PDB file of C-alpha atoms and ligand atoms in Angstrom:
ATOM      1  CA  MET A  22     -18.828   8.603 -17.950  1.00  0.00           C
ATOM      2  CA  LYS A  23     -17.461   5.326 -16.588  1.00  0.00           C
ATOM      3  CA  ILE A  24     -14.026   5.578 -15.087  1.00  0.00           C
ATOM      4  CA  ALA A  25     -11.945   2.763 -13.595  1.00  0.00           C
ATOM      5  CA  ILE A  26      -8.803   3.033 -11.516  1.00  0.00           C
ATOM      6  CA  SER A  27      -5.884   0.637 -11.400  1.00  0.00           C
ATOM      7  CA  GLY A  28      -2.265   0.501 -10.289  1.00  0.00           C
ATOM      8  CA  LYS A  29       0.152  -1.345  -8.048  1.00  0.00           C
ATOM      9  CA  GLY A  30      -0.895  -2.163  -4.466  1.00  0.00           C
ATOM     10  CA  GLY A  31      -1.028   0.724  -2.047  1.00  0.00           C
ATOM     11  CA  VAL A  32      -0.240   3.511  -4.545  1.00  0.00           C
ATOM     12  CA  GLY A  33      -3.380   5.471  -3.607  1.00  0.00           C
ATOM     13  CA  LYS A  34      -6.107   4.200  -5.947  1.00  0.00           C
ATOM     14  CA  THR A  35      -8.892   4.335  -3.353  1.00  0.00           C
ATOM     15  CA  THR A  36      -7.711   7.697  -2.025  1.00  0.00           C
ATOM     16  CA  ILE A  37      -7.639   9.288  -5.481  1.00  0.00           C
ATOM     17  CA  MET A  38     -10.977   7.761  -6.416  1.00  0.00           C
ATOM     18  CA  ALA A  39     -12.578   9.229  -3.254  1.00  0.00           C
ATOM     19  CA  LEU A  40     -11.116  12.670  -3.982  1.00  0.00           C
ATOM     20  CA  LEU A  41     -12.295  12.369  -7.560  1.00  0.00           C
ATOM     21  CA  ALA A  42     -15.808  11.385  -6.417  1.00  0.00           C
ATOM     22  CA  ASN A  43     -15.862  14.418  -4.155  1.00  0.00           C
ATOM     23  CA  GLN A  44     -14.822  16.726  -6.974  1.00  0.00           C
ATOM     24  CA  PHE A  45     -17.429  15.336  -9.387  1.00  0.00           C
ATOM     25  CA  LYS A  46     -20.071  15.788  -6.701  1.00  0.00           C
ATOM     26  CA  LYS A  47     -18.997  19.390  -6.119  1.00  0.00           C
ATOM     27  CA  GLU A  48     -19.447  19.979  -9.825  1.00  0.00           C
ATOM     28  CA  GLY A  49     -23.016  18.740  -9.672  1.00  0.00           C
ATOM     29  CA  LYS A  50     -22.595  15.182 -10.942  1.00  0.00           C
ATOM     30  CA  GLU A  51     -24.404  12.133  -9.594  1.00  0.00           C
ATOM     31  CA  VAL A  52     -21.643   9.803  -8.494  1.00  0.00           C
ATOM     32  CA  LEU A  53     -21.836   6.047  -8.112  1.00  0.00           C
ATOM     33  CA  ILE A  54     -18.715   4.289  -6.857  1.00  0.00           C
ATOM     34  CA  ILE A  55     -18.412   0.556  -7.405  1.00  0.00           C
ATOM     35  CA  ASP A  56     -15.865  -1.061  -5.124  1.00  0.00           C
ATOM     36  CA  ALA A  57     -14.777  -4.158  -6.990  1.00  0.00           C
ATOM     37  CA  ASP A  58     -11.764  -4.851  -4.776  1.00  0.00           C
ATOM     38  CA  PRO A  59     -12.051  -8.239  -3.024  1.00  0.00           C
ATOM     39  CA  SER A  60     -10.829  -6.428   0.098  1.00  0.00           C
ATOM     40  CA  PRO A  61     -13.139  -3.415  -0.200  1.00  0.00           C
ATOM     41  CA  HIS A  62     -11.956  -0.267   1.485  1.00  0.00           C
ATOM     42  CA  MET A  63     -13.945   2.505  -0.146  1.00  0.00           C
ATOM     43  CA  ALA A  64     -16.762   2.565   2.431  1.00  0.00           C
ATOM     44  CA  GLN A  65     -14.359   3.593   5.230  1.00  0.00           C
ATOM     45  CA  THR A  66     -12.650   6.087   2.977  1.00  0.00           C
ATOM     46  CA  ILE A  67     -15.896   7.925   2.276  1.00  0.00           C
ATOM     47  CA  GLY A  68     -17.164   7.637   5.853  1.00  0.00           C
ATOM     48  CA  ILE A  69     -19.849   4.958   5.637  1.00  0.00           C
ATOM     49  CA  LYS A  70     -20.232   3.678   9.184  1.00  0.00           C
ATOM     50  CA  ALA A  71     -22.867   1.005   8.572  1.00  0.00           C
ATOM     51  CA  ILE A  72     -20.481  -1.156   6.634  1.00  0.00           C
ATOM     52  CA  ASP A  73     -22.270  -4.333   7.719  1.00  0.00           C
ATOM     53  CA  LYS A  74     -25.478  -3.025   6.153  1.00  0.00           C
ATOM     54  CA  ILE A  75     -23.940  -2.994   2.695  1.00  0.00           C
ATOM     55  CA  LYS A  76     -25.081  -6.004   0.735  1.00  0.00           C
ATOM     56  CA  PRO A  77     -22.258  -7.116  -1.491  1.00  0.00           C
ATOM     57  CA  ILE A  78     -23.458  -8.422  -4.812  1.00  0.00           C
ATOM     58  CA  ALA A  79     -21.362 -11.543  -4.337  1.00  0.00           C
ATOM     59  CA  GLU A  80     -23.519 -12.547  -1.371  1.00  0.00           C
ATOM     60  CA  MET A  81     -26.655 -12.582  -3.404  1.00  0.00           C
ATOM     61  CA  THR A  82     -25.603 -15.705  -5.204  1.00  0.00           C
ATOM     62  CA  GLN A  83     -29.061 -17.203  -5.487  1.00  0.00           C
ATOM     63  CA  LEU A  84     -30.473 -14.097  -7.072  1.00  0.00           C
ATOM     64  CA  LEU A  85     -27.551 -13.792  -9.391  1.00  0.00           C
ATOM     65  CA  VAL A  86     -27.687 -17.410 -10.377  1.00  0.00           C
ATOM     66  CA  GLU A  87     -31.346 -16.928 -11.314  1.00  0.00           C
ATOM     67  CA  ARG A  88     -30.504 -13.767 -13.217  1.00  0.00           C
ATOM     68  CA  SER A  89     -27.541 -15.161 -15.029  1.00  0.00           C
ATOM     69  CA  GLY A  90     -29.362 -18.346 -15.985  1.00  0.00           C
ATOM     70  CA  LYS A  91     -26.921 -20.878 -14.612  1.00  0.00           C
ATOM     71  CA  VAL A  92     -27.592 -24.290 -16.050  1.00  0.00           C
ATOM     72  CA  GLU A  93     -27.710 -26.962 -13.346  1.00  0.00           C
ATOM     73  CA  GLY A  94     -24.491 -28.943 -13.312  1.00  0.00           C
ATOM     74  CA  SER A  95     -22.766 -26.574 -15.694  1.00  0.00           C
ATOM     75  CA  PRO A  96     -19.983 -24.283 -14.538  1.00  0.00           C
ATOM     76  CA  PHE A  97     -21.035 -21.632 -17.040  1.00  0.00           C
ATOM     77  CA  TYR A  98     -23.444 -18.786 -16.740  1.00  0.00           C
ATOM     78  CA  GLN A  99     -25.337 -17.387 -19.642  1.00  0.00           C
ATOM     79  CA  ILE A 100     -24.216 -13.819 -19.938  1.00  0.00           C
ATOM     80  CA  ASN A 101     -27.602 -12.243 -19.824  1.00  0.00           C
ATOM     81  CA  PRO A 102     -28.439 -11.172 -16.310  1.00  0.00           C
ATOM     82  CA  LYS A 103     -30.767  -8.215 -16.013  1.00  0.00           C
ATOM     83  CA  VAL A 104     -29.150  -5.963 -13.507  1.00  0.00           C
ATOM     84  CA  ASP A 105     -30.790  -2.549 -13.622  1.00  0.00           C
ATOM     85  CA  ASP A 106     -32.800  -3.033 -10.429  1.00  0.00           C
ATOM     86  CA  LEU A 107     -29.816  -4.540  -8.655  1.00  0.00           C
ATOM     87  CA  LEU A 108     -28.244  -1.127  -8.785  1.00  0.00           C
ATOM     88  CA  GLN A 109     -30.907   0.236  -6.453  1.00  0.00           C
ATOM     89  CA  LYS A 110     -30.997  -2.691  -4.047  1.00  0.00           C
ATOM     90  CA  PHE A 111     -27.296  -2.812  -3.431  1.00  0.00           C
ATOM     91  CA  MET A 112     -26.555   0.859  -3.136  1.00  0.00           C
ATOM     92  CA  ILE A 113     -25.829   2.809   0.002  1.00  0.00           C
ATOM     93  CA  GLU A 114     -25.605   6.590  -0.006  1.00  0.00           C
ATOM     94  CA  GLN A 115     -23.453   8.925   2.018  1.00  0.00           C
ATOM     95  CA  ASP A 116     -23.001  12.675   1.541  1.00  0.00           C
ATOM     96  CA  GLY A 117     -24.579  12.477  -1.883  1.00  0.00           C
ATOM     97  CA  ILE A 118     -22.236   9.767  -3.138  1.00  0.00           C
ATOM     98  CA  ARG A 119     -23.588   6.300  -3.803  1.00  0.00           C
ATOM     99  CA  LEU A 120     -21.594   3.143  -3.254  1.00  0.00           C
ATOM    100  CA  MET A 121     -21.902  -0.451  -4.332  1.00  0.00           C
ATOM    101  CA  VAL A 122     -19.619  -3.223  -3.173  1.00  0.00           C
ATOM    102  CA  LEU A 123     -19.078  -6.170  -5.438  1.00  0.00           C
ATOM    103  CA  GLY A 124     -17.610  -8.584  -2.893  1.00  0.00           C
ATOM    104  CA  ALA A 125     -15.118 -11.328  -3.460  1.00  0.00           C
ATOM    105  CA  ILE A 126     -14.462 -12.348  -6.997  1.00  0.00           C
ATOM    106  CA  GLN A 127     -13.389 -15.957  -7.141  1.00  0.00           C
ATOM    107  CA  THR A 128     -10.890 -16.789  -9.763  1.00  0.00           C
ATOM    108  CA  ALA A 129     -11.575 -20.279 -10.932  1.00  0.00           C
ATOM    109  CA  GLU A 130      -9.034 -22.149 -12.960  1.00  0.00           C
ATOM    110  CA  GLY A 131      -9.343 -21.344 -16.621  1.00  0.00           C
ATOM    111  CA  GLY A 132     -11.106 -18.034 -16.015  1.00  0.00           C
ATOM    112  CA  CYS A 133     -13.855 -16.750 -13.854  1.00  0.00           C
ATOM    113  CA  ALA A 134     -17.463 -17.537 -14.596  1.00  0.00           C
ATOM    114  CA  CYS A 135     -18.753 -16.287 -11.276  1.00  0.00           C
ATOM    115  CA  PRO A 136     -22.043 -14.473 -11.447  1.00  0.00           C
ATOM    116  CA  GLU A 137     -20.932 -11.275  -9.754  1.00  0.00           C
ATOM    117  CA  ASN A 138     -18.243 -10.846 -12.365  1.00  0.00           C
ATOM    118  CA  THR A 139     -20.787 -11.310 -15.107  1.00  0.00           C
ATOM    119  CA  VAL A 140     -23.078  -8.792 -13.480  1.00  0.00           C
ATOM    120  CA  LEU A 141     -20.320  -6.200 -13.133  1.00  0.00           C
ATOM    121  CA  LYS A 142     -19.315  -6.668 -16.754  1.00  0.00           C
ATOM    122  CA  ARG A 143     -22.913  -6.348 -17.854  1.00  0.00           C
ATOM    123  CA  MET A 144     -23.449  -3.308 -15.691  1.00  0.00           C
ATOM    124  CA  LEU A 145     -20.472  -1.523 -17.140  1.00  0.00           C
ATOM    125  CA  THR A 146     -21.242  -2.342 -20.733  1.00  0.00           C
ATOM    126  CA  LYS A 147     -25.019  -1.873 -20.677  1.00  0.00           C
ATOM    127  CA  LEU A 148     -25.550   0.836 -18.129  1.00  0.00           C
ATOM    128  CA  LEU A 149     -26.703   3.943 -19.945  1.00  0.00           C
ATOM    129  CA  LEU A 150     -25.717   7.103 -18.188  1.00  0.00           C
ATOM    130  CA  SER A 151     -26.963  10.608 -18.603  1.00  0.00           C
ATOM    131  CA  PRO A 152     -24.291  13.295 -18.966  1.00  0.00           C
ATOM    132  CA  THR A 153     -24.709  14.163 -15.285  1.00  0.00           C
ATOM    133  CA  GLN A 154     -23.960  10.649 -14.071  1.00  0.00           C
ATOM    134  CA  VAL A 155     -20.512   9.280 -13.335  1.00  0.00           C
ATOM    135  CA  VAL A 156     -19.569   5.724 -12.405  1.00  0.00           C
ATOM    136  CA  LEU A 157     -16.233   5.238 -10.671  1.00  0.00           C
ATOM    137  CA  LEU A 158     -14.816   1.745 -10.384  1.00  0.00           C
ATOM    138  CA  ASP A 159     -12.236   1.049  -7.709  1.00  0.00           C
ATOM    139  CA  MET A 160     -10.349  -2.155  -8.298  1.00  0.00           C
ATOM    140  CA  GLU A 161      -7.899  -4.525  -6.728  1.00  0.00           C
ATOM    141  CA  ALA A 162      -4.201  -3.917  -7.241  1.00  0.00           C
ATOM    142  CA  GLY A 163      -2.162  -5.399 -10.016  1.00  0.00           C
ATOM    143  CA  VAL A 164      -3.007  -6.867 -13.369  1.00  0.00           C
ATOM    144  CA  GLU A 165      -4.941 -10.108 -12.726  1.00  0.00           C
ATOM    145  CA  HIS A 166      -8.387  -8.540 -12.942  1.00  0.00           C
ATOM    146  CA  LEU A 167      -7.637  -7.213 -16.426  1.00  0.00           C
ATOM    147  CA  GLY A 168      -7.551 -10.796 -17.667  1.00  0.00           C
ATOM    148  CA  ARG A 169     -11.205 -11.207 -16.674  1.00  0.00           C
ATOM    149  CA  GLY A 170     -12.289  -8.476 -19.055  1.00  0.00           C
ATOM    150  CA  THR A 171     -14.554  -7.055 -16.387  1.00  0.00           C
ATOM    151  CA  ILE A 172     -13.623  -3.482 -17.161  1.00  0.00           C
ATOM    152  CA  ALA A 173     -14.221  -3.774 -20.906  1.00  0.00           C
ATOM    153  CA  GLY A 174     -17.178  -1.393 -20.589  1.00  0.00           C
ATOM    154  CA  VAL A 175     -15.325   1.553 -19.059  1.00  0.00           C
ATOM    155  CA  ASP A 176     -14.618   4.692 -21.059  1.00  0.00           C
ATOM    156  CA  HIS A 177     -11.452   5.705 -19.324  1.00  0.00           C
ATOM    157  CA  LEU A 178      -8.898   3.857 -17.208  1.00  0.00           C
ATOM    158  CA  LEU A 179      -6.760   5.821 -14.787  1.00  0.00           C
ATOM    159  CA  ILE A 180      -3.517   4.153 -13.780  1.00  0.00           C
ATOM    160  CA  VAL A 181      -2.130   5.501 -10.517  1.00  0.00           C
ATOM    161  CA  VAL A 182       1.628   5.572 -10.357  1.00  0.00           C
ATOM    162  CA  ILE A 183       4.036   6.797  -7.674  1.00  0.00           C
ATOM    163  CA  PRO A 184       7.641   7.826  -8.339  1.00  0.00           C
ATOM    164  CA  SER A 185       9.184   4.386  -7.948  1.00  0.00           C
ATOM    165  CA  LYS A 186      10.500   1.919 -10.503  1.00  0.00           C
ATOM    166  CA  SER A 187       8.287  -0.926  -9.363  1.00  0.00           C
ATOM    167  CA  SER A 188       5.162   1.207  -9.521  1.00  0.00           C
ATOM    168  CA  VAL A 189       6.080   2.343 -13.048  1.00  0.00           C
ATOM    169  CA  ARG A 190       6.704  -1.251 -14.122  1.00  0.00           C
ATOM    170  CA  THR A 191       3.242  -2.309 -12.969  1.00  0.00           C
ATOM    171  CA  ALA A 192       1.678   0.799 -14.515  1.00  0.00           C
ATOM    172  CA  LEU A 193       3.208   0.071 -17.922  1.00  0.00           C
ATOM    173  CA  LYS A 194       2.083  -3.552 -17.756  1.00  0.00           C
ATOM    174  CA  ILE A 195      -1.459  -2.468 -16.896  1.00  0.00           C
ATOM    175  CA  LYS A 196      -1.462   0.023 -19.762  1.00  0.00           C
ATOM    176  CA  LYS A 197      -0.492  -2.648 -22.245  1.00  0.00           C
ATOM    177  CA  LEU A 198      -3.093  -5.147 -21.038  1.00  0.00           C
ATOM    178  CA  ALA A 199      -5.780  -2.487 -20.892  1.00  0.00           C
ATOM    179  CA  ALA A 200      -4.988  -1.317 -24.427  1.00  0.00           C
ATOM    180  CA  ASP A 201      -5.106  -4.920 -25.640  1.00  0.00           C
ATOM    181  CA  SER A 202      -8.514  -5.380 -24.055  1.00  0.00           C
ATOM    182  CA  GLY A 203      -9.840  -2.381 -25.986  1.00  0.00           C
ATOM    183  CA  ILE A 204     -10.287   0.266 -23.288  1.00  0.00           C
ATOM    184  CA  PRO A 205     -10.653   3.479 -25.309  1.00  0.00           C
ATOM    185  CA  LYS A 206      -8.798   5.906 -23.049  1.00  0.00           C
ATOM    186  CA  ILE A 207      -5.970   5.186 -20.649  1.00  0.00           C
ATOM    187  CA  SER A 208      -4.164   7.833 -18.595  1.00  0.00           C
ATOM    188  CA  PHE A 209      -1.541   7.926 -15.887  1.00  0.00           C
ATOM    189  CA  VAL A 210      -2.147   9.807 -12.642  1.00  0.00           C
ATOM    190  CA  GLY A 211       0.845  10.558 -10.418  1.00  0.00           C
ATOM    191  CA  ASN A 212       0.579  10.208  -6.648  1.00  0.00           C
ATOM    192  CA  LEU A 213       2.915  10.954  -3.726  1.00  0.00           C
ATOM    193  CA  VAL A 214       4.767  13.409  -5.919  1.00  0.00           C
ATOM    194  CA  GLN A 215       7.023  15.624  -3.832  1.00  0.00           C
ATOM    195  CA  ASP A 216       9.158  17.655  -6.200  1.00  0.00           C
ATOM    196  CA  GLU A 217      10.282  18.260  -9.781  1.00  0.00           C
ATOM    197  CA  ASP A 218      12.641  15.326  -9.575  1.00  0.00           C
ATOM    198  CA  ASP A 219       9.645  13.041  -8.987  1.00  0.00           C
ATOM    199  CA  GLU A 220       7.771  14.665 -11.863  1.00  0.00           C
ATOM    200  CA  ASP A 221      10.731  14.244 -14.231  1.00  0.00           C
ATOM    201  CA  PHE A 222      11.234  10.647 -13.166  1.00  0.00           C
ATOM    202  CA  LEU A 223       7.596   9.785 -13.877  1.00  0.00           C
ATOM    203  CA  GLU A 224       7.506  11.509 -17.236  1.00  0.00           C
ATOM    204  CA  LYS A 225      10.708   9.822 -18.433  1.00  0.00           C
ATOM    205  CA  ALA A 226       9.904   6.381 -17.081  1.00  0.00           C
ATOM    206  CA  LEU A 227       6.336   6.355 -18.391  1.00  0.00           C
ATOM    207  CA  GLY A 228       7.168   7.981 -21.704  1.00  0.00           C
ATOM    208  CA  GLU A 229       4.487  10.600 -21.087  1.00  0.00           C
ATOM    209  CA  ALA A 230       3.583  13.042 -18.349  1.00  0.00           C
ATOM    210  CA  PRO A 231       0.805  11.966 -15.950  1.00  0.00           C
ATOM    211  CA  VAL A 232      -2.388  13.942 -16.576  1.00  0.00           C
ATOM    212  CA  SER A 233      -2.570  15.007 -12.948  1.00  0.00           C
ATOM    213  CA  LEU A 234      -0.164  14.935 -10.009  1.00  0.00           C
ATOM    214  CA  PHE A 235      -1.285  14.399  -6.415  1.00  0.00           C
ATOM    215  CA  PRO A 236       1.194  15.610  -3.793  1.00  0.00           C
ATOM    216  CA  ASP A 237       2.348  13.610  -0.818  1.00  0.00           C
ATOM    217  CA  SER A 238      -0.025  15.205   1.663  1.00  0.00           C
ATOM    218  CA  SER A 239       0.057  15.171   5.452  1.00  0.00           C
ATOM    219  CA  VAL A 240      -3.626  16.137   5.433  1.00  0.00           C
ATOM    220  CA  ILE A 241      -4.514  12.943   3.537  1.00  0.00           C
ATOM    221  CA  ARG A 242      -2.313  10.843   5.803  1.00  0.00           C
ATOM    222  CA  LYS A 243      -3.847  12.289   8.961  1.00  0.00           C
ATOM    223  CA  ALA A 244      -7.390  11.943   7.599  1.00  0.00           C
ATOM    224  CA  GLU A 245      -6.773   8.247   7.040  1.00  0.00           C
ATOM    225  CA  ARG A 246      -5.369   7.777  10.534  1.00  0.00           C
ATOM    226  CA  ASN A 247      -8.229   9.652  12.179  1.00  0.00           C
ATOM    227  CA  GLY A 248     -10.898   7.933  10.093  1.00  0.00           C
ATOM    228  CA  GLN A 249     -11.931  11.269   8.589  1.00  0.00           C
ATOM    229  CA  PRO A 250     -13.741  10.768   5.274  1.00  0.00           C
ATOM    230  CA  LEU A 251     -11.946  12.310   2.295  1.00  0.00           C
ATOM    231  CA  THR A 252     -15.329  13.204   0.845  1.00  0.00           C
ATOM    232  CA  ARG A 253     -16.170  15.447   3.780  1.00  0.00           C
ATOM    233  CA  MET A 254     -13.012  17.504   3.967  1.00  0.00           C
ATOM    234  CA  THR A 255     -13.629  21.192   3.836  1.00  0.00           C
ATOM    235  CA  GLU A 256     -10.002  22.180   3.401  1.00  0.00           C
ATOM    236  CA  GLN A 257      -8.812  21.849  -0.179  1.00  0.00           C
ATOM    237  CA  VAL A 258      -5.834  19.507  -0.047  1.00  0.00           C
ATOM    238  CA  THR A 259      -4.714  19.906  -3.614  1.00  0.00           C
ATOM    239  CA  GLU A 260      -5.875  21.210  -6.952  1.00  0.00           C
ATOM    240  CA  ALA A 261      -5.185  17.810  -8.502  1.00  0.00           C
ATOM    241  CA  PRO A 262      -8.801  16.482  -8.351  1.00  0.00           C
ATOM    242  CA  GLU A 263     -10.088  19.607 -10.076  1.00  0.00           C
ATOM    243  CA  LYS A 264      -7.477  19.284 -12.777  1.00  0.00           C
ATOM    244  CA  LEU A 265      -8.220  15.601 -13.189  1.00  0.00           C
ATOM    245  CA  VAL A 266     -11.964  16.151 -13.559  1.00  0.00           C
ATOM    246  CA  LYS A 267     -11.336  18.865 -16.173  1.00  0.00           C
ATOM    247  CA  PHE A 268      -9.079  16.510 -18.075  1.00  0.00           C
ATOM    248  CA  LEU A 269     -11.567  13.630 -17.924  1.00  0.00           C
ATOM    249  CA  GLN A 270     -14.356  15.858 -19.175  1.00  0.00           C
ATOM    250  CA  SER A 271     -12.285  17.241 -22.019  1.00  0.00           C
ATOM    251  CA  ALA A 272     -11.260  13.712 -23.038  1.00  0.00           C
ATOM    252  CA  ASP A 273     -14.858  12.443 -22.948  1.00  0.00           C
TER     253      ASP A 273
HETATM  254  N1  LIG B  18      -1.332  11.722  -1.805  1.00  0.00           N
HETATM  255  C1  LIG B  18      -1.234  11.092  -0.644  1.00  0.00           C
HETATM  256  N2  LIG B  18      -0.624  11.697   0.420  1.00  0.00           N
HETATM  257  C2  LIG B  18      -0.511  11.056   1.609  1.00  0.00           C
HETATM  258  N3  LIG B  18      -0.935   9.812   1.841  1.00  0.00           N
HETATM  259  C3  LIG B  18      -1.541   9.149   0.823  1.00  0.00           C
HETATM  260  C4  LIG B  18      -1.716   9.750  -0.458  1.00  0.00           C
HETATM  261  N4  LIG B  18      -2.349   8.858  -1.256  1.00  0.00           N
HETATM  262  C5  LIG B  18      -2.560   7.765  -0.503  1.00  0.00           C
HETATM  263  N5  LIG B  18      -2.088   7.924   0.739  1.00  0.00           N
HETATM  264  C6  LIG B  18      -2.127   6.942   1.845  1.00  0.00           C
HETATM  265  O1  LIG B  18      -1.535   5.741   1.374  1.00  0.00           O
HETATM  266  C7  LIG B  18      -2.231   4.609   1.867  1.00  0.00           C
HETATM  267  C8  LIG B  18      -2.682   3.737   0.723  1.00  0.00           C
HETATM  268  O2  LIG B  18      -3.646   4.444  -0.022  1.00  0.00           O
HETATM  269  P1  LIG B  18      -4.880   3.713  -0.728  1.00  0.00           P
HETATM  270  O3  LIG B  18      -5.566   2.803   0.212  1.00  0.00           O
HETATM  271  O4  LIG B  18      -5.668   4.779  -1.388  1.00  0.00           O
HETATM  272  O5  LIG B  18      -4.100   2.859  -1.805  1.00  0.00           O
HETATM  273  P2  LIG B  18      -4.661   1.729  -2.777  1.00  0.00           P
HETATM  274  O6  LIG B  18      -3.874   1.803  -4.026  1.00  0.00           O
HETATM  275  O7  LIG B  18      -6.138   1.878  -2.908  1.00  0.00           O
HETATM  276  O8  LIG B  18      -4.318   0.418  -1.949  1.00  0.00           O
HETATM  277  P3  LIG B  18      -4.806  -1.100  -2.265  1.00  0.00           P
HETATM  278  O9  LIG B  18      -3.941  -1.595  -3.376  1.00  0.00           O
HETATM  279  O10 LIG B  18      -4.559  -1.795  -0.977  1.00  0.00           O
HETATM  280  O11 LIG B  18      -6.260  -1.002  -2.663  1.00  0.00           O
HETATM  281  C9  LIG B  18      -3.367   5.145   2.725  1.00  0.00           C
HETATM  282  O12 LIG B  18      -2.971   5.128   4.055  1.00  0.00           O
HETATM  283  C10 LIG B  18      -3.541   6.575   2.228  1.00  0.00           C
HETATM  284  O13 LIG B  18      -4.050   7.421   3.225  1.00  0.00           O
HETATM  285 MG1  LIG B  19      -7.691   0.438  -2.659  1.00  0.00          MG
END
């Protein structure tokens, strides 16, 4: 299963993805997280200390250029890089969860032909997973990345939305763009939901109820402040990750 997460800035995408990774791991899945945010934040969230040891794919330009068959003097890359072995080289593991960091994606005028983008696209479309493997893709906020078509290979897009008008507006825009780019399944996930009023607001404004609701949690807030990895928390913060995993599996 390949799952991507999107939503307005700061709504909790990375937090929810880390909690989701933890839940999948608990249920015996092999989890690979790909942090495709140009300002990657997942490593800290899952407690990887040796952040400087992570080789972002974007830094391996030479290798990628060779793989993607860049023609000298041409701004275009042939979309045929072989990437299977890259997966191993660029992965770092912590508490049974593997992480890859894409690095900065440059948006050139008229679209992005940068090799790391090509590699990510290829990885998501060609990577064959066994039923026990899950790939989780954390992305930058907003809608720009959808225009690059990078997430075309994902099975399910989760759009995180908090009970605010601006967050809903972005979520609806993302849903439309994602549907236009052919992503088979798209679902809303509520975050920072405090009460029934928040739930009602989200359901009305989105036109459908989010498939899972994450509460506004002081445990999550404190964990972030104290640098405590969300993937190592013993105390169960919420049943939302469990519910979300069940939903994702039933929709698969
Ligand atoms: N359910 C929650 N309860 C309490 N705090 C939360 C919750 N979800 C997220 N937060 C806090 O909100 C902040 C933003 O969360 P996070 O970094 O996950 O958002 P994001 O959408 O990934 O942001 P960005 O757009 O910058 O990537 C963090 O400090 C996080 O700890
Ligand atoms: Mg984030």
